[in-house]
Short mmCIF file of C-alpha atoms in Angstrom, two decimals:
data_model
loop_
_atom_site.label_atom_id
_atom_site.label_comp_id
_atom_site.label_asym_id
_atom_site.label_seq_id
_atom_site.Cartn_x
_atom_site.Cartn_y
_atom_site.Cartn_z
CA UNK A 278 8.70 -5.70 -10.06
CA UNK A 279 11.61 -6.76 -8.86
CA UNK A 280 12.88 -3.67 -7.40
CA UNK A 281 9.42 -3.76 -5.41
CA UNK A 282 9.59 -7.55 -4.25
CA UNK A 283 13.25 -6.57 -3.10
CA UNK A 284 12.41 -3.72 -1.08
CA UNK A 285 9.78 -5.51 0.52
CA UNK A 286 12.20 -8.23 1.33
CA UNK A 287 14.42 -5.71 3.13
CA UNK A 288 12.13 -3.95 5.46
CA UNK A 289 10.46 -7.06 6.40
CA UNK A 290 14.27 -8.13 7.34
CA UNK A 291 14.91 -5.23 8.54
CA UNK A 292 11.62 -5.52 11.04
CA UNK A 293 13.00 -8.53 12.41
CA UNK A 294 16.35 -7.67 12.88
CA UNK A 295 15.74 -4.61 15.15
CA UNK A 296 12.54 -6.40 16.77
CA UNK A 297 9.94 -3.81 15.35
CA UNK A 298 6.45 -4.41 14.64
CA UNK A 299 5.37 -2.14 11.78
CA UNK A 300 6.90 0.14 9.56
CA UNK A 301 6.44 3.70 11.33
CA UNK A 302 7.87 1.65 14.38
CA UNK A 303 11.00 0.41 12.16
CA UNK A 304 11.66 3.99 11.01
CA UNK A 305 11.04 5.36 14.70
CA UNK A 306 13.63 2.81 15.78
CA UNK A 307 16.05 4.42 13.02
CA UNK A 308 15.56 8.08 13.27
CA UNK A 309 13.48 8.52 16.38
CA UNK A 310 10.09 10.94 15.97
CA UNK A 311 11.15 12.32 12.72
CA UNK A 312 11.69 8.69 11.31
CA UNK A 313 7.68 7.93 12.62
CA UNK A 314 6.38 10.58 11.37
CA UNK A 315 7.44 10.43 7.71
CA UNK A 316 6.48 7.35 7.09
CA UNK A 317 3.16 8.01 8.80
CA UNK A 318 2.64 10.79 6.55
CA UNK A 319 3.40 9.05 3.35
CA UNK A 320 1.26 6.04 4.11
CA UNK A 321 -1.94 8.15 4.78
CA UNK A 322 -1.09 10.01 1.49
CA UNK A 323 -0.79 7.11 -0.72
CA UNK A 324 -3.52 4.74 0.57
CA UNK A 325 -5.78 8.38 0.23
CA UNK A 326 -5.04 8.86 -2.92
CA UNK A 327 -5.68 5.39 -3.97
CA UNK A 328 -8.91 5.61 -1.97
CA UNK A 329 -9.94 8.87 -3.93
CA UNK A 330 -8.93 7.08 -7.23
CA UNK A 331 -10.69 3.28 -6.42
CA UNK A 332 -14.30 5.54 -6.14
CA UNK A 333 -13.40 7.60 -9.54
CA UNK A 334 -12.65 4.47 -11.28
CA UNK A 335 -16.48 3.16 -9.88
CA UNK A 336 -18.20 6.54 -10.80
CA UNK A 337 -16.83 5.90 -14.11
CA UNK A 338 -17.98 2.73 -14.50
CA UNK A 339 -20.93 1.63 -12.98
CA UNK A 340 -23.28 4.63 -13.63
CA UNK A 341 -22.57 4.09 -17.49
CA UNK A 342 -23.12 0.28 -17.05
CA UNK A 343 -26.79 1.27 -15.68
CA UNK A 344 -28.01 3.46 -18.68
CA UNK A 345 -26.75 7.02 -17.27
CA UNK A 346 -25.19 9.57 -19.91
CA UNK A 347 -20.98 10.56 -19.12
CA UNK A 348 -22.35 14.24 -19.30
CA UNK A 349 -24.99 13.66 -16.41
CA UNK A 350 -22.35 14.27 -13.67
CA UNK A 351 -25.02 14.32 -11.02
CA UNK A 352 -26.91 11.38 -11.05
CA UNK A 353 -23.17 9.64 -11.59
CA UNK A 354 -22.37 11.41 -7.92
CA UNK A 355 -25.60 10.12 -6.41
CA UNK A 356 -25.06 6.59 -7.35
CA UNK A 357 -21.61 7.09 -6.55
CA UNK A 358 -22.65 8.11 -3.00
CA UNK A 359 -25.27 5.50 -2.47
CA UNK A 360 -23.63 2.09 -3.88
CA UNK A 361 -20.70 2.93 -1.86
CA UNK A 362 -22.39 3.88 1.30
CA UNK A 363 -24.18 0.65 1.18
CA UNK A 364 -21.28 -1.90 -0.54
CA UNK A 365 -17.98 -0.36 0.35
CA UNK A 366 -18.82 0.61 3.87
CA UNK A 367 -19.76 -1.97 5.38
CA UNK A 368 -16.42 -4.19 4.10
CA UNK A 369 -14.67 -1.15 5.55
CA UNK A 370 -15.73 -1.86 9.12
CA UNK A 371 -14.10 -5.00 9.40
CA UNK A 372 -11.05 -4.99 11.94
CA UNK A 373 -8.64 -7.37 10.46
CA UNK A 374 -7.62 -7.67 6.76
CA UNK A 375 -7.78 -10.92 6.17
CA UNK A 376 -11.67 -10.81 6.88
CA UNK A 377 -11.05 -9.84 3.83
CA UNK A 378 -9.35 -12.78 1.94
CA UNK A 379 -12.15 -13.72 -0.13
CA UNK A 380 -12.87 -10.72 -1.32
CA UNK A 381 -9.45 -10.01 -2.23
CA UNK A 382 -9.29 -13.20 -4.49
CA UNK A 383 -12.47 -12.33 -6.55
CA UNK A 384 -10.61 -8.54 -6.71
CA UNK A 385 -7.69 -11.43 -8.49
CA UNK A 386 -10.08 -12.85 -11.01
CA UNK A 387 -11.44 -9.41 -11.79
CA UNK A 388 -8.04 -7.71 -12.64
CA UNK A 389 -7.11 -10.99 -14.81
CA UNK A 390 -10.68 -10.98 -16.88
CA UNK A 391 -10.17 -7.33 -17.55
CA UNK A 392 -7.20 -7.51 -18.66
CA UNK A 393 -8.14 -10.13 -21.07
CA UNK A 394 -11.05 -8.03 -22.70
CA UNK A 395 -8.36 -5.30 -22.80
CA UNK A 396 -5.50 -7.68 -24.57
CA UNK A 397 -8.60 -9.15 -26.97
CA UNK A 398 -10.40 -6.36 -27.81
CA UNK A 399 -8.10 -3.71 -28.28
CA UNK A 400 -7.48 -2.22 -31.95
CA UNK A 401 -3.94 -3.16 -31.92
CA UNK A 402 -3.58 -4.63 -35.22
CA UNK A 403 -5.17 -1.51 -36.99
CA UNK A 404 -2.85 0.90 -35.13
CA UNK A 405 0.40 -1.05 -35.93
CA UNK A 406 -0.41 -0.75 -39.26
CA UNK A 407 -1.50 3.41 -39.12
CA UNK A 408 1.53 3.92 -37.54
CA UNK A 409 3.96 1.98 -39.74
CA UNK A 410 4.86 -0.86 -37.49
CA UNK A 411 5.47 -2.74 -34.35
CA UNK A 412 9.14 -1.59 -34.00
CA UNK A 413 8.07 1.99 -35.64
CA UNK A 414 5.78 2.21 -32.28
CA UNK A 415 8.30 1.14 -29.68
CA UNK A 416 11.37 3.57 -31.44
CA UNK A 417 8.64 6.22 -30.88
CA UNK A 418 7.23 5.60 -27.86
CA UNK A 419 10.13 3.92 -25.79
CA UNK A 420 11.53 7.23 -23.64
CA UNK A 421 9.55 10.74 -23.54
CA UNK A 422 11.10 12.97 -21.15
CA UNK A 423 7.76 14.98 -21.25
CA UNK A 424 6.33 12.37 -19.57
CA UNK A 425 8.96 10.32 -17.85
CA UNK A 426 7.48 11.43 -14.15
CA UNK A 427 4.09 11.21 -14.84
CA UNK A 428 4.58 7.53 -16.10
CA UNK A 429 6.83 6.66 -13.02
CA UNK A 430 4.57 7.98 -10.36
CA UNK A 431 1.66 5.84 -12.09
CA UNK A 432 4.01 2.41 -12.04
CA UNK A 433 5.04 3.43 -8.57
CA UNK A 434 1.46 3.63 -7.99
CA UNK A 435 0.45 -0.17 -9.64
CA UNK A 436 3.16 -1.86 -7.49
CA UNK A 437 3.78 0.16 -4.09
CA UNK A 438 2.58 -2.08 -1.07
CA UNK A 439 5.06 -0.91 0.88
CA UNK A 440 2.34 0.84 3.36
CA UNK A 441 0.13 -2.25 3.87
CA UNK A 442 3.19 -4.88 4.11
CA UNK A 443 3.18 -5.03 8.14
CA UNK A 444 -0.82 -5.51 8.19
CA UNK A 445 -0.70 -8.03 5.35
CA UNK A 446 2.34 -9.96 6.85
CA UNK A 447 0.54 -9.85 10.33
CA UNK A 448 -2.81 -11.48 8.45
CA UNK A 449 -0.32 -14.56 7.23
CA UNK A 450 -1.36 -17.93 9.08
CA UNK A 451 2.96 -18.46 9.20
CA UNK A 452 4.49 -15.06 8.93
CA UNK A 453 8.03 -16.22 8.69
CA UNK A 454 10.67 -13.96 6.59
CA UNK A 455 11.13 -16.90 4.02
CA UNK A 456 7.17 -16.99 3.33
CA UNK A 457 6.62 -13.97 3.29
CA UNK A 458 9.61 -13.15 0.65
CA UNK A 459 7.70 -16.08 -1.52
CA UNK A 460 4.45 -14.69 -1.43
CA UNK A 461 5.71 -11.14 -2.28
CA UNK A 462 7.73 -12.78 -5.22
CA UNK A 463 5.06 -14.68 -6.81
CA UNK A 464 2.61 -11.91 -6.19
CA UNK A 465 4.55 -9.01 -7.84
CA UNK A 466 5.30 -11.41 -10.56
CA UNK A 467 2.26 -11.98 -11.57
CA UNK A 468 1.45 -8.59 -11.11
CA UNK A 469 3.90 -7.36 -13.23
CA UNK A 470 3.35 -10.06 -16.11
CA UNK A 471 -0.28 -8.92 -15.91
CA UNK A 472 0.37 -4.93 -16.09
CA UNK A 473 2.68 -5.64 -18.62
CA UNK A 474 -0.11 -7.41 -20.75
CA UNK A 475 -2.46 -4.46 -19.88
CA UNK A 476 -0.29 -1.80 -20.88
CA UNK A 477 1.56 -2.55 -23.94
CA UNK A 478 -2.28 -3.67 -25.69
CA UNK A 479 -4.45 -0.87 -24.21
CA UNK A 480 -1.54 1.46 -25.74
CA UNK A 481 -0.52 0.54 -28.89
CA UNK A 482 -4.08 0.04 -29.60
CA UNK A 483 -5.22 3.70 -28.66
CA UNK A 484 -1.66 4.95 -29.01
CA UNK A 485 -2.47 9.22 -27.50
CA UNK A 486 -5.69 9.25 -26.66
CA UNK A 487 -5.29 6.21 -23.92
CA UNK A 488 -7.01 7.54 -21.15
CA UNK A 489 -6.17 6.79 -17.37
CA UNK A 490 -8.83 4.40 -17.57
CA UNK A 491 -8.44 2.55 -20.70
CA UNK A 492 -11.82 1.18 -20.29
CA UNK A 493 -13.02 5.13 -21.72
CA UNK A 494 -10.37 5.11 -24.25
CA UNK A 495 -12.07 2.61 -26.24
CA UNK A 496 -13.51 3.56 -29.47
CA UNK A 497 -17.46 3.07 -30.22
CA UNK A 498 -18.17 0.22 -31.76
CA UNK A 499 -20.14 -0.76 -34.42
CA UNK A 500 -23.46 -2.20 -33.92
CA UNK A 501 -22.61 -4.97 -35.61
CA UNK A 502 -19.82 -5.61 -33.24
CA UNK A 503 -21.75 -6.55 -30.55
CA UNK A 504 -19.19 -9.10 -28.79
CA UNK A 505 -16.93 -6.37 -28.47
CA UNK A 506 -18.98 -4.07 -27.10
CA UNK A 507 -20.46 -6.36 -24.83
CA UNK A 508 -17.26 -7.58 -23.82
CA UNK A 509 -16.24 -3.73 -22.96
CA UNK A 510 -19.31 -3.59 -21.01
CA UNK A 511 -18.57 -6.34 -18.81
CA UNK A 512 -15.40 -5.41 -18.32
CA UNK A 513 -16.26 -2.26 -16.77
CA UNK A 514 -18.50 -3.84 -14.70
CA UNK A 515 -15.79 -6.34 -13.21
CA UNK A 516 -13.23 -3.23 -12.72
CA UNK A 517 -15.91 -1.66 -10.71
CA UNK A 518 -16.60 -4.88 -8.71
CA UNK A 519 -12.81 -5.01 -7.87
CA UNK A 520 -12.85 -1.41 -6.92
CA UNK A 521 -15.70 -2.17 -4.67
CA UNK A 522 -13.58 -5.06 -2.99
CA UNK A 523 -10.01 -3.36 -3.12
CA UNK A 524 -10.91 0.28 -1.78
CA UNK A 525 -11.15 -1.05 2.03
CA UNK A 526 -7.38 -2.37 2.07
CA UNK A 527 -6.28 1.45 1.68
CA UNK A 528 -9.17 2.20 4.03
CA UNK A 529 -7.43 0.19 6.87
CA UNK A 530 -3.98 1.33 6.21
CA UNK A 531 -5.31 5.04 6.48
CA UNK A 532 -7.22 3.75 9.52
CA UNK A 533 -4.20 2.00 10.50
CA UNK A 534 -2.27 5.56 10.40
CA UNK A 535 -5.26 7.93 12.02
CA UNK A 536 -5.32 4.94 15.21
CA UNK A 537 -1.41 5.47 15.86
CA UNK A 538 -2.24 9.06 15.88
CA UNK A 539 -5.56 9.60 17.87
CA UNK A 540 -4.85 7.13 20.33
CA UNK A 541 -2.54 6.76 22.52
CA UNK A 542 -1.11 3.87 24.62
CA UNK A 543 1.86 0.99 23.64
CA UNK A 544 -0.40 -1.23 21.55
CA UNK A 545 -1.66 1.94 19.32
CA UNK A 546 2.10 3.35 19.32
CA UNK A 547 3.38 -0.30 17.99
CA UNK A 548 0.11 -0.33 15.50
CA UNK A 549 -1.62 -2.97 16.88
CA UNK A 550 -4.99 -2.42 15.14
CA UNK A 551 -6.35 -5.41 16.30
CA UNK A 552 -6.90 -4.79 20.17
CA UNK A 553 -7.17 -0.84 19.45
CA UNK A 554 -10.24 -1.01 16.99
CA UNK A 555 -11.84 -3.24 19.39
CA UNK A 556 -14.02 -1.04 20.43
CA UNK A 557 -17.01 -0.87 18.10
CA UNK A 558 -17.80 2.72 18.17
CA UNK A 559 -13.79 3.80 17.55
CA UNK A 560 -13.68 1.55 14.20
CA UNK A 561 -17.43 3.00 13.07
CA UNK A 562 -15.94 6.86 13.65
CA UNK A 563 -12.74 6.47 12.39
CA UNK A 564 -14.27 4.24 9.14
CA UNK A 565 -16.73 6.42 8.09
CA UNK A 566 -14.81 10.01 8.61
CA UNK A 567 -12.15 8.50 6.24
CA UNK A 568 -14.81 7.41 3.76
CA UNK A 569 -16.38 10.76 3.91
CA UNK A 570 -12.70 12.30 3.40
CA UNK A 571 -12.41 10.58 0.27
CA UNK A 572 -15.79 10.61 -1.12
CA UNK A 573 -15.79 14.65 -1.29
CA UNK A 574 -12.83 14.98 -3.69
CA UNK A 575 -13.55 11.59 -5.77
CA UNK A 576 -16.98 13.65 -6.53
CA UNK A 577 -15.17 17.03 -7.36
CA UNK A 578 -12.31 15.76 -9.56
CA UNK A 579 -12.01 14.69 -12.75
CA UNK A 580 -9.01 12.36 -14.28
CA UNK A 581 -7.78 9.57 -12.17
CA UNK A 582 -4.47 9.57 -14.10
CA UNK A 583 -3.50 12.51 -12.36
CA UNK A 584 -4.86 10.78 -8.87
CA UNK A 585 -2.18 8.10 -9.86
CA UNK A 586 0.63 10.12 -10.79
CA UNK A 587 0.97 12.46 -7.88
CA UNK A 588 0.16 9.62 -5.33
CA UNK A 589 2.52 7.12 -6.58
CA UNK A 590 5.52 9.72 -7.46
CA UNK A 591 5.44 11.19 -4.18
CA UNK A 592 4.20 8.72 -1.07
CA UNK A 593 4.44 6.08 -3.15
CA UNK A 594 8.49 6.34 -4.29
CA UNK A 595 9.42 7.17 -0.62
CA UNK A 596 7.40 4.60 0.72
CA UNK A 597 8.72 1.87 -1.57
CA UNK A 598 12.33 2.74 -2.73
CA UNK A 599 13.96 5.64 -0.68
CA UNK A 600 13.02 4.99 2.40
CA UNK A 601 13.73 0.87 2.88
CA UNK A 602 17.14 1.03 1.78
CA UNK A 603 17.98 4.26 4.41
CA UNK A 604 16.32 2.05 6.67
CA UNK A 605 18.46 -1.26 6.16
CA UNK A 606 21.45 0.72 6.03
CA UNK A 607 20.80 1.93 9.52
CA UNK A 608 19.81 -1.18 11.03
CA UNK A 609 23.23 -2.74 9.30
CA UNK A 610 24.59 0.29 10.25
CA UNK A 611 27.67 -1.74 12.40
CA UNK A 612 28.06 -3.90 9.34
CA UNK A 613 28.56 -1.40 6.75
CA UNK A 614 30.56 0.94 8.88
CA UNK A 615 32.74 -1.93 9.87
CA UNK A 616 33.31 -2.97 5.75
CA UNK A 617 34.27 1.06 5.38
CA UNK A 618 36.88 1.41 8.07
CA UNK A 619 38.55 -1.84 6.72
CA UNK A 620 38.38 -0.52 3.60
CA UNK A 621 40.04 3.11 3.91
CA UNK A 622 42.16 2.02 6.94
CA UNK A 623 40.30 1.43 10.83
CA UNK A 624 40.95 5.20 12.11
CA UNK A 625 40.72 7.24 8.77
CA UNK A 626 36.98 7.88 8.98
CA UNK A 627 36.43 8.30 12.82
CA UNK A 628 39.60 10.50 13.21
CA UNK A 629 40.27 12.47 10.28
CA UNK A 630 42.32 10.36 8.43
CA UNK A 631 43.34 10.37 4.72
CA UNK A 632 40.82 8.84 2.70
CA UNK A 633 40.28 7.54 -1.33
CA UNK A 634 38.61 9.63 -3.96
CA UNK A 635 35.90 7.59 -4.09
CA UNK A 636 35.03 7.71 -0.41
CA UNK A 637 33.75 11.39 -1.70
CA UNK A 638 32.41 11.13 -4.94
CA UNK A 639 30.30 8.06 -3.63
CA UNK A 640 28.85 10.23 -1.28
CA UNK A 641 30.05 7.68 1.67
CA UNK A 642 30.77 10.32 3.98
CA UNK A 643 26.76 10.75 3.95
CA UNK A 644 26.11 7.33 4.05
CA UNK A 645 28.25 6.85 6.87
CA UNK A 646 27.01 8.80 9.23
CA UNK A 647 23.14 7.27 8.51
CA UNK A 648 24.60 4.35 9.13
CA UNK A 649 26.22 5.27 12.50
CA UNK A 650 23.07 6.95 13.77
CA UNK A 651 20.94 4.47 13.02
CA UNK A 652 23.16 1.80 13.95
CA UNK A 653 23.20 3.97 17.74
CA UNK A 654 19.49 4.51 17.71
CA UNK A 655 18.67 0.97 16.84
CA UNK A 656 20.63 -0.49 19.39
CA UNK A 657 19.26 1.85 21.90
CA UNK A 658 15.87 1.00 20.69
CA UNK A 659 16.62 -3.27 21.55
CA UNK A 660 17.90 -2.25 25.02
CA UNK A 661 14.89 -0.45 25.96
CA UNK A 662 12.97 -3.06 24.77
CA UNK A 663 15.08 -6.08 26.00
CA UNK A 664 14.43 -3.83 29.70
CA UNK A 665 11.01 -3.35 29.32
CA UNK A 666 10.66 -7.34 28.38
CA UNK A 667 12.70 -8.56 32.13
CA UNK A 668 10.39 -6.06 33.66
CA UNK A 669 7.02 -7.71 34.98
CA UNK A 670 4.08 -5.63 34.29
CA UNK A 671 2.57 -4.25 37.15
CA UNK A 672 -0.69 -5.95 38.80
CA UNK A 673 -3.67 -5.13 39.94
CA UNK A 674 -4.71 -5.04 43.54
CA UNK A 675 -8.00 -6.66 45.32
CA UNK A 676 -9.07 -4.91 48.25
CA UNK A 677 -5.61 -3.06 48.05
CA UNK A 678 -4.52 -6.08 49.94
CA UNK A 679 -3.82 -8.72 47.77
CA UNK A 680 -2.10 -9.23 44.21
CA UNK A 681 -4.03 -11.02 41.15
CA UNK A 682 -2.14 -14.81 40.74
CA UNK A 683 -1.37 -15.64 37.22
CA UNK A 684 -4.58 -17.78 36.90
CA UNK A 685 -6.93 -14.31 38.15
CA UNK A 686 -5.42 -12.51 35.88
CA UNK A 687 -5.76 -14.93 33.10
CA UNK A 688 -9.37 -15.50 33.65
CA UNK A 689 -9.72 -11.29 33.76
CA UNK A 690 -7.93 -10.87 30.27
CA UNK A 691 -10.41 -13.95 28.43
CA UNK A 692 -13.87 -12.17 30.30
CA UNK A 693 -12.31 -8.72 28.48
CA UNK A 694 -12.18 -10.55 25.24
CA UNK A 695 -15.65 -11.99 25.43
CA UNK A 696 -16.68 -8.87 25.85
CA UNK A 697 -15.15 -7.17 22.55
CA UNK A 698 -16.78 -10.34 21.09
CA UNK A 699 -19.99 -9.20 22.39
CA UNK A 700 -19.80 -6.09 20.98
CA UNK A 701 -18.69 -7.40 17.54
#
């Protein structure tokens, strides 16, 4: 949590500092094309995966909630198909996220009633005492490097928000760096209190066979336990509410990535989805291609814990925690190069000089030279913008006689508007 609430802290900082407006535009700023393009790549990857994963988790759920056997995969894939066409799309086509605010605090309520079925109604007590003890569990179960990755990528996974920070940030009514590194805090916190909850119950009480979904994991129950297994029940049909409600924020951030791409112009290049996705007919294509994209393999797959573990140990780990710090380094590149050459003596590293053992076995000669290439390519990238900012943006003619006043051209931008709004 707090390693994700950090890193979140620093690109947003890191933003600022080199006057960026997203993330691909931060790394673009850093490393030039290269730089854009990695961190275009891994955003699409993660928020897909989580979008293949969010429609799993509902065909899961909701089928079994309606009478309809686990072993009947079709009918599961029909309902699949049709709830989502006619819930999930339409919250899709929204253009801006917080459209979506509401939503996303019924998704909040949902995750915490869940996890208090899970934390209530899981066998714990019986499975501390089959397997000897609390303590016995945790000496156990603490480290297996058999499965080490696989449960990193899937944490990764729960807490990466790395590829959704700009939008989010952007939806704020105050989007100042001290707000924003309170609202991360007090999210993640809670989010990590609560996954902490979830875990630690839903596994000691099911111990191997937890499932990626503990929901399945659980065991029959009696029929004279019919408050637990309505309580399961309803908790299945919560998760798939929230899944309805949380699948279009990866939607827009892979819509978000696909608009940079196909379109082309300063305000798509700088992601602003806003004004791009204007147009009705671009936000309907691009919506329901990606929904289609994901749809296909949800259907065709089986076990979401896989889903999680790829996604989050791969996109998700250079989203979050490789690629922020390479990027603070290079916007602080001065800073740190500056600490380095007082440290080993001003001319050592620039010309050769001796240097400590532990300028090597640090790996600062690496580190170093990030730094200075950022440090060159950010500085470049606040001239060209600090140029393009004195330069007045060139004006229309009338008649190829006169030029638009200030007041014209105001009065043509708010007609444009109204007519987005039209179309809306």
């Amino acid at each position: 949590r707090d390693l994700t609430a950090r890193s979140l802290v620093v690109v947003h900082g890191a933003a600022r500092r080199a006057g960026a407006p997203s993330y691909e535009t931060l790394a673009e700023a850093a490393f030039g094309k290269a730089g854009y393009n990695f961190v275009l790549v891994n955003m699409f990857a993660f928020a897909y995966g989580a979008m293949i994963s969010y429609l799993m988790i509902i065909r899961d759920t909701i089928p079994l909630l309606l009478g309809v056997a686990p072993e009947d995969t079709f009918v599961r894939n029909v309902l699949l198909a049709g709830l989502t066409l006619v819930v999930i799309v339409p919250l899709s086509m929204k253009r801006d996220m917080a459209d979506l605010a509401f939503t996303s605090f019924l998704s909040v309520v949902g995750d915490f009633l869940v996890v208090i079925v899970v934390a209530v109604y899981s066998p714990t007590r019986r499975s501390v005492e089959e397997h000897g003890g609390f303590m016995n569990i945790v000496a156990e179960s603490t480290f297996r490097p058999r499965t080490v990755f696989v449960g990193v990528g899937v944490l990764s996974f729960a807490f990466v928000c790395q590829h959704s920070a700009f939008i989010v940030a952007k939806s704020l009514d105050r989007p100042t760096h001290r707000r924003w590194g309170k609202v991360t805090g007090y999210a993640l916190a809670l989010a990590g209190l609560v996954s902490l909850v979830c875990g630690v119950t839903g596994y000691v009480g099911f111990m191997e066979d937890t499932e990626g979904d503990v929901l399945n994991t659980f065991l029959q129950f009696d029929d004279d336990d019919r408050t637990s297994y309505l309580a399961v029940q309803w908790a299945r049909g919560i998760l798939g509410f929230t899944m309805f409600v949380t699948y279009p924020l990866e939607i827009f951030v892979a819509r978000h990535v696909c608009m940079t791409l196909l379109f082309e112009g300063k305000r798509a290049h700088d992601g602003d989805d806003h004004t791009v996705l204007g147009r009705p007919d671009r936000r309907r294509n691009l919506t329901l291609a990606l929904y289609v994209m994901s749809l296909v393999p949800a259907i065709l797959l089986q076990d979401v814990g896989s889903i999680l573990a790829v996604t989050g140990s791969l996109s998700g780990s250079s989203v979050a925690y490789f690629l922020p710090g390479i990027l603070h380094l290079a916007v602080y590149g001065e800073d740190f190069c500056s600490k380095i050459d007082s440290a080993i003596g001003n001319n050592n590293r620039t010309e050769g000089g001796p240097k400590p053992l532990w300028y090597y076995l640090f790996g600062f000669p690496l580190w170093c030279r990030i730094a200075a290439t950022g440090a060159a390519n950010v500085a470049s990238y606040r001239r060209k913008n600090a140029t393009a900012a004195k330069t007045p943006a060139a004006t229309p003619l009338i008649n190829n006689s006169r030029l638009l006043s200030p007041k014209e051209r105001l009065v043509i931008q708010k007609a444009a508007r109204l007519h987005h709004l039209r179309d809306e």
